[in-house]
Coordinates of C-alpha atoms and ligand atoms in Angstrom, one line a residue:
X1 CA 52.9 -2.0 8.7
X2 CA 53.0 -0.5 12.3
X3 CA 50.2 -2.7 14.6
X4 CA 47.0 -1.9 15.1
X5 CA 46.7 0.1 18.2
X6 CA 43.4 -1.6 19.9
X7 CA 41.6 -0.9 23.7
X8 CA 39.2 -3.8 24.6
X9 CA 36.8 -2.7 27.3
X10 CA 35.0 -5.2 29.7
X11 CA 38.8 -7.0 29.8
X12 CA 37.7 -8.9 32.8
X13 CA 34.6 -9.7 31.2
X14 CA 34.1 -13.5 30.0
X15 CA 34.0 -12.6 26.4
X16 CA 36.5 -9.4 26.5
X17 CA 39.5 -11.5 28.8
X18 CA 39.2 -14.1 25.4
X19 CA 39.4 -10.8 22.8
X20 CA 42.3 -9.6 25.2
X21 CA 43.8 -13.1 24.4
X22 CA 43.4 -13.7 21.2
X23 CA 44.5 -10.4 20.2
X24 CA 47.9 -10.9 22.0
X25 CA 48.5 -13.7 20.1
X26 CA 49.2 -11.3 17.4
X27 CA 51.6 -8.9 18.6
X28 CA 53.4 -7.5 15.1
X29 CA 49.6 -7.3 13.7
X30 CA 47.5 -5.7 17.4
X31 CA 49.0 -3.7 20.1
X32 CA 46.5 -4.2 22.5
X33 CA 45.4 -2.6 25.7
X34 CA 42.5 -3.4 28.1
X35 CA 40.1 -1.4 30.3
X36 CA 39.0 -3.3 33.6
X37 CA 37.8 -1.8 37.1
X38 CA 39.8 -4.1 39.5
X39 CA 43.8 -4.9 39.3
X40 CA 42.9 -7.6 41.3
X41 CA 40.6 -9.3 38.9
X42 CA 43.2 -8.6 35.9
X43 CA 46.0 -10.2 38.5
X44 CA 44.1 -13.1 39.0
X45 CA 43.2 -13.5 35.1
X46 CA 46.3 -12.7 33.0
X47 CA 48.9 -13.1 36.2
X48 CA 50.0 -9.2 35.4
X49 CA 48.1 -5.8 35.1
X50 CA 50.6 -5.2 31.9
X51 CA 48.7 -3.2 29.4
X52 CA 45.7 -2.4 31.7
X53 CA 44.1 0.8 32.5
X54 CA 41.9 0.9 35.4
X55 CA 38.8 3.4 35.8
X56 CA 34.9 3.2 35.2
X57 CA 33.1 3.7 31.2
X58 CA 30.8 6.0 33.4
X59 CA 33.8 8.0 34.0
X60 CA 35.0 9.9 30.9
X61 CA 38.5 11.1 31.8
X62 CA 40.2 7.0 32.2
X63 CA 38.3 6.7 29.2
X64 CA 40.4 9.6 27.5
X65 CA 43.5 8.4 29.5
X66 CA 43.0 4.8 27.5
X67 CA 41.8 5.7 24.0
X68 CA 44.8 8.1 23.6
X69 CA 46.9 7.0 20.7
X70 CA 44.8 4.1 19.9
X71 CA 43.0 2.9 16.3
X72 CA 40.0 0.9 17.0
X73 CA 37.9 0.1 20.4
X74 CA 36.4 -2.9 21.4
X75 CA 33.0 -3.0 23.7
X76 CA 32.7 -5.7 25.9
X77 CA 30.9 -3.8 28.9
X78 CA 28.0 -4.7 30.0
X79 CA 25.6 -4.2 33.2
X80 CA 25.9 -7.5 35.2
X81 CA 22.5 -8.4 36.7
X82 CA 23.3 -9.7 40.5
X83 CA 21.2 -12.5 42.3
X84 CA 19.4 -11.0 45.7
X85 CA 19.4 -13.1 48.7
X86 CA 19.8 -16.8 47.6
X87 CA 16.1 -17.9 47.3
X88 CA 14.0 -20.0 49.7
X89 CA 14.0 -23.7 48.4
X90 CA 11.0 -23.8 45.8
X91 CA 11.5 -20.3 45.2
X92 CA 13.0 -18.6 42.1
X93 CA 15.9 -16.5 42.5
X94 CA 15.4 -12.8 42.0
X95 CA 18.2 -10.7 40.1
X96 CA 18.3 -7.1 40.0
X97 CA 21.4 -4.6 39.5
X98 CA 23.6 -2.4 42.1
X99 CA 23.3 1.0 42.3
X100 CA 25.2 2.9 39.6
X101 CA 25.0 -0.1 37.5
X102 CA 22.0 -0.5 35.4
X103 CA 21.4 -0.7 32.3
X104 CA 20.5 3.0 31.6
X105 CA 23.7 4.2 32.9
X106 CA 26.1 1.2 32.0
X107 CA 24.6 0.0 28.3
X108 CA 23.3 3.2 27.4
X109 CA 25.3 6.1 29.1
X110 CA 28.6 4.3 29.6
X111 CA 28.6 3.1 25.6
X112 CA 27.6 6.9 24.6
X113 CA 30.9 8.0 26.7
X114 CA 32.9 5.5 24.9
X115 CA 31.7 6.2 21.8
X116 CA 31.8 10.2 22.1
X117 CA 35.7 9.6 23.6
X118 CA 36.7 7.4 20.4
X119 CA 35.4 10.1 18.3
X120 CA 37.5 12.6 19.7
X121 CA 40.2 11.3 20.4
X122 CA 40.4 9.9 16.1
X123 CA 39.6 6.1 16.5
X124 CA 38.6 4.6 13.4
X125 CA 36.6 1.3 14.1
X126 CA 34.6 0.4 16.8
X127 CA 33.5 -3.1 17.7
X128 CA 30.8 -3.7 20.1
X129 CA 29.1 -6.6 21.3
X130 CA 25.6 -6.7 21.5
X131 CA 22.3 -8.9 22.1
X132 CA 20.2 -10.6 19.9
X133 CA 16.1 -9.7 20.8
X134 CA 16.3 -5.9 21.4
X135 CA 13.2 -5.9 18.7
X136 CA 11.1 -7.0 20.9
X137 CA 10.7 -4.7 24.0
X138 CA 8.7 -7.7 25.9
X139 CA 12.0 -9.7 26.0
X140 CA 12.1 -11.2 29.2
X141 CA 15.7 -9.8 29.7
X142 CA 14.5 -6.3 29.8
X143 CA 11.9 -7.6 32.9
X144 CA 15.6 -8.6 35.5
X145 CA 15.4 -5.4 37.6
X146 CA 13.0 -3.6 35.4
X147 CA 16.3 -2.8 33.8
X148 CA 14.9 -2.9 29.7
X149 CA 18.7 -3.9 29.2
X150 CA 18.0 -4.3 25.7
X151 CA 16.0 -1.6 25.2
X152 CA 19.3 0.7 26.4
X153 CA 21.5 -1.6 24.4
X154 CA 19.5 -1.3 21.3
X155 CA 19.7 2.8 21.7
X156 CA 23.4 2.7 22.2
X157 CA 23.9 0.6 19.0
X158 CA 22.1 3.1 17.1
X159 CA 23.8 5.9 18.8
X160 CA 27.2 4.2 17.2
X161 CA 25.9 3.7 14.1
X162 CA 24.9 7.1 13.6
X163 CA 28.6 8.2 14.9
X164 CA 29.8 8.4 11.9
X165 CA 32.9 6.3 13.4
X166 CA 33.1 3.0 11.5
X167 CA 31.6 0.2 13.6
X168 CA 30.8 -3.7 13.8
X169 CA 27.8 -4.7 15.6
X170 CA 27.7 -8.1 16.7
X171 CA 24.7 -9.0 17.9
X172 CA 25.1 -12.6 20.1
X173 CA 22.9 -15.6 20.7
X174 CA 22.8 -17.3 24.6
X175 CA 26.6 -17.4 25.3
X176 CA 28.0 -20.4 25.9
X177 CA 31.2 -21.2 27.7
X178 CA 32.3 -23.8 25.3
X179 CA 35.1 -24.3 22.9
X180 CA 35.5 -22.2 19.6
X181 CA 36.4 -22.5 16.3
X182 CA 34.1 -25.6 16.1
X183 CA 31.6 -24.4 14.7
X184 CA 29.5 -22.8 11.5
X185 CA 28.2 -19.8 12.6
X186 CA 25.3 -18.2 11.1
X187 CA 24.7 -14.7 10.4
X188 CA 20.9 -12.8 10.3
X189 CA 19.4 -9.7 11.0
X190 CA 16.2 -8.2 13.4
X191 CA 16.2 -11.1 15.2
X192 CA 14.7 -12.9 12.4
X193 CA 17.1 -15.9 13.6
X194 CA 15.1 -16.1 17.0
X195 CA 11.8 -16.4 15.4
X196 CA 12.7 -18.8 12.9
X197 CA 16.4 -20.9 13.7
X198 CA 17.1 -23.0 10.8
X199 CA 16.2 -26.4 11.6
X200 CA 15.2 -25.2 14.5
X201 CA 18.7 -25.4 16.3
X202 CA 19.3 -23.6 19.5
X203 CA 20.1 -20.2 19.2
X204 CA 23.7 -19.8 21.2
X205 CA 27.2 -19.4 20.4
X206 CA 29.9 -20.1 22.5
X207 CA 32.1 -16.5 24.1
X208 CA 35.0 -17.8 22.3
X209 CA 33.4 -17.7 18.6
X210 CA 32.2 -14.1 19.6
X211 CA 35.6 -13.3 20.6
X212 CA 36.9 -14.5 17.2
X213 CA 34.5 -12.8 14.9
X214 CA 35.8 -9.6 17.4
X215 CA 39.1 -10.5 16.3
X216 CA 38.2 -10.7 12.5
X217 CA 36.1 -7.9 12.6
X218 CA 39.2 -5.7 13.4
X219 CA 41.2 -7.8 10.4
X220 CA 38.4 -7.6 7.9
X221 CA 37.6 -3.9 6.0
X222 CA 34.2 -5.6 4.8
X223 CA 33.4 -5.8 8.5
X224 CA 33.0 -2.1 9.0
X225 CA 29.5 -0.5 9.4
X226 CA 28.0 -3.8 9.4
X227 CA 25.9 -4.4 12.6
X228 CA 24.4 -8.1 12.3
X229 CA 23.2 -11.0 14.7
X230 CA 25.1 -14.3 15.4
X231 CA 24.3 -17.9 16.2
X232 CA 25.9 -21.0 15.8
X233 CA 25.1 -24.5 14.7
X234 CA 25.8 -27.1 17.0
X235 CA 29.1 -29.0 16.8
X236 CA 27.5 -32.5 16.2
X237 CA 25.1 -30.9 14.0
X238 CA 25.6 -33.5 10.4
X239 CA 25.1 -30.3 8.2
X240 CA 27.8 -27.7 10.0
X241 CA 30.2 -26.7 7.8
X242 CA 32.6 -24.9 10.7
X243 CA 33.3 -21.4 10.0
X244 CA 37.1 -20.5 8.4
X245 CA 36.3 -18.0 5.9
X246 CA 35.9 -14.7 8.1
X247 CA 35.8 -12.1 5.0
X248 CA 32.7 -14.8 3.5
X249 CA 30.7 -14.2 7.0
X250 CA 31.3 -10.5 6.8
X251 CA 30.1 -10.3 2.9
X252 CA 27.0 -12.2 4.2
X253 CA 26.5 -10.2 7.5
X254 CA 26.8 -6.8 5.3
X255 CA 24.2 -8.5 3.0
X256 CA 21.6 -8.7 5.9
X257 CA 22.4 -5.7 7.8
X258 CA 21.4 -2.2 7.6
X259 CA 22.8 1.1 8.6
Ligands
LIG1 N1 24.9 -13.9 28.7 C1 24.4 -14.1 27.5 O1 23.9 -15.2 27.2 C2 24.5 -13.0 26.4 C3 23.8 -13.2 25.2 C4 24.0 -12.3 24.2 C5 24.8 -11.2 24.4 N2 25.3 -11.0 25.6 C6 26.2 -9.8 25.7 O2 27.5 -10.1 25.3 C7 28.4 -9.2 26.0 C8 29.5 -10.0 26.7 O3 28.9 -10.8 27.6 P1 29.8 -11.5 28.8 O4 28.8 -12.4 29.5 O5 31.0 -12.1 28.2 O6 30.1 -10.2 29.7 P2 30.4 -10.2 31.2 O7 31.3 -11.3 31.6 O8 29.1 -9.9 32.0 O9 31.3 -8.9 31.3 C9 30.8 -7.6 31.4 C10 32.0 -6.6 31.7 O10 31.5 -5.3 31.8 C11 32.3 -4.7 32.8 N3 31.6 -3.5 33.4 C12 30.4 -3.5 33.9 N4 30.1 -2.2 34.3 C13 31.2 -1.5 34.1 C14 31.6 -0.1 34.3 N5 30.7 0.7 34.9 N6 32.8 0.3 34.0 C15 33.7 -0.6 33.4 N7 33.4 -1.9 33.2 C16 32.2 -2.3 33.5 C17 32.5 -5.8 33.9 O11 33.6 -5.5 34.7 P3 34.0 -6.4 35.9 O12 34.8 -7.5 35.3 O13 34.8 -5.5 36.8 O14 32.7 -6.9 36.6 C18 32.8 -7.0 33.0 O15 34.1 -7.0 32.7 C19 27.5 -8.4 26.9 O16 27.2 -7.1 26.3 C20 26.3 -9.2 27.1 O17 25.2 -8.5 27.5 C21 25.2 -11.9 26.6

């Protein structure tokens, strides 16, 4: 079996440089390629720009230039929300997001042009990482530079799913920048997990969990057109039963998810 041809967008992005990693681990089963804005910031990551293409999602002909050839696309990109002046002591810290860069055009318009791209170009799977609590259009996220970040997210999600491109939609808790593979992870839908956490555990994962499920996602056929959220139970938690079985998550994210 030839490997799986796969581009990983957001590369340089905490979640997508671990995707980008674990997928190299694999090289008979993923050829993989990432998508990243800055050489320097690949340099400085993986020590090389080998397997990089360079350009901007809001740009549509790198986007062409990467997805040639390939099988399955991973989304990683996201609008990054920047602090303004360093706040006055007592004060608390505005974000908002650069020019170019918000949500509408980054979550929204950048995922369409990946999406649209992968569909003509012949990919078959799509993964994309998304956020848990775009039900509720209050969410304080959307409020960080009147930016509705998950309002755009949400619509891009649907957008995907009604590509007619098979997709995975993983929808994350907080991320955490703690070890993986630790850890049961816990599958729901609509948010339901935010409004009711079973026994009340926080409702966060850590990036390298997300970048795993990623990983199984593109290994697993019962992952596709499954679009689900995604906690975790903490690692000192008594009842955790730490997450192996990859094709049993899938089988219960496809049970609570809808098309
Ligand atoms: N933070 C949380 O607690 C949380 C919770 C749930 C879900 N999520 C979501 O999970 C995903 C991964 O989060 P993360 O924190 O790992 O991501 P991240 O580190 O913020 O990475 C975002 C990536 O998007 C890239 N990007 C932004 N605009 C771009 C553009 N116009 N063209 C090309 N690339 C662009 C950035 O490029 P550069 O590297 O060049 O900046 C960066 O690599 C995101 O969708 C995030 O919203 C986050």
């Amino acid at each position: 079996m030839s490997a799986k041809k796969v581009l990983v967008t957001g590369a340089t992005g905490r979640t997508g440089a671990l995707v980008v990693e674990k997928l190299r681990c694999f090289p008979e089963e993923f050829e993989v390629f990432g998508l990243a804005r800055s050489p320097a910031k690949v340099e400085e990551r993986f020590g090389n720009t080998d397997g990089f293409y360079f350009g901007d999602i809001r740009d549509r002909s790198t986007l062409e230039t990467a997805l040639e050839g390939c099988d399955a696309l991973v989304i990683l990109t996201s609008a990054v929300p920047k602090m303004q002046t360093p706040p006055q002591p007592g004060q608390r810290p505005q974000f908002d997001f650069e020019p170019g860069g918000r949500p509408e055009e980054v979550d929204f318009q950048g995922q369409v042009n990946q999406i649209d791209v992968a569909q003509a170009a012949g990919i078959e799977q799509i993964v994309l990482v998304g956020s848990m609590g775009g039900t509720n259009e209050n969410h304080p996220l959307n409020r960080i530079g009147d930016g509705n970040i998950l309002v755009w997210k949400r619509k891009a999600e649907d957008y995907l799913m009604q590509s007619g491109i098979d997709y995975t939609i993983i929808r994350a808790g907080g991320l955490l920048d703690q070890p993986g593979g630790v850890r049961e992870l816990i599958v729901g839908h609509n948010d339901e997990l935010l409004a009711h956490p079973p026994d009340d555990i926080p409702t966060s994962i850590p990036r390298a969990d997300v970048a795993e499920v990623v990983v199984q996602a593109l290994r697993q056929p019962n992952s596709h057109n499954t679009a689900f959220d995604i906690i975790s139970r903490p690692e000192d938690d008594p009842k955790a039963e730490v997450t192996e079985d990859f094709a049993a998550l899938f089988a219960q994210a496809a049970a609570v998810s809808v098309s």
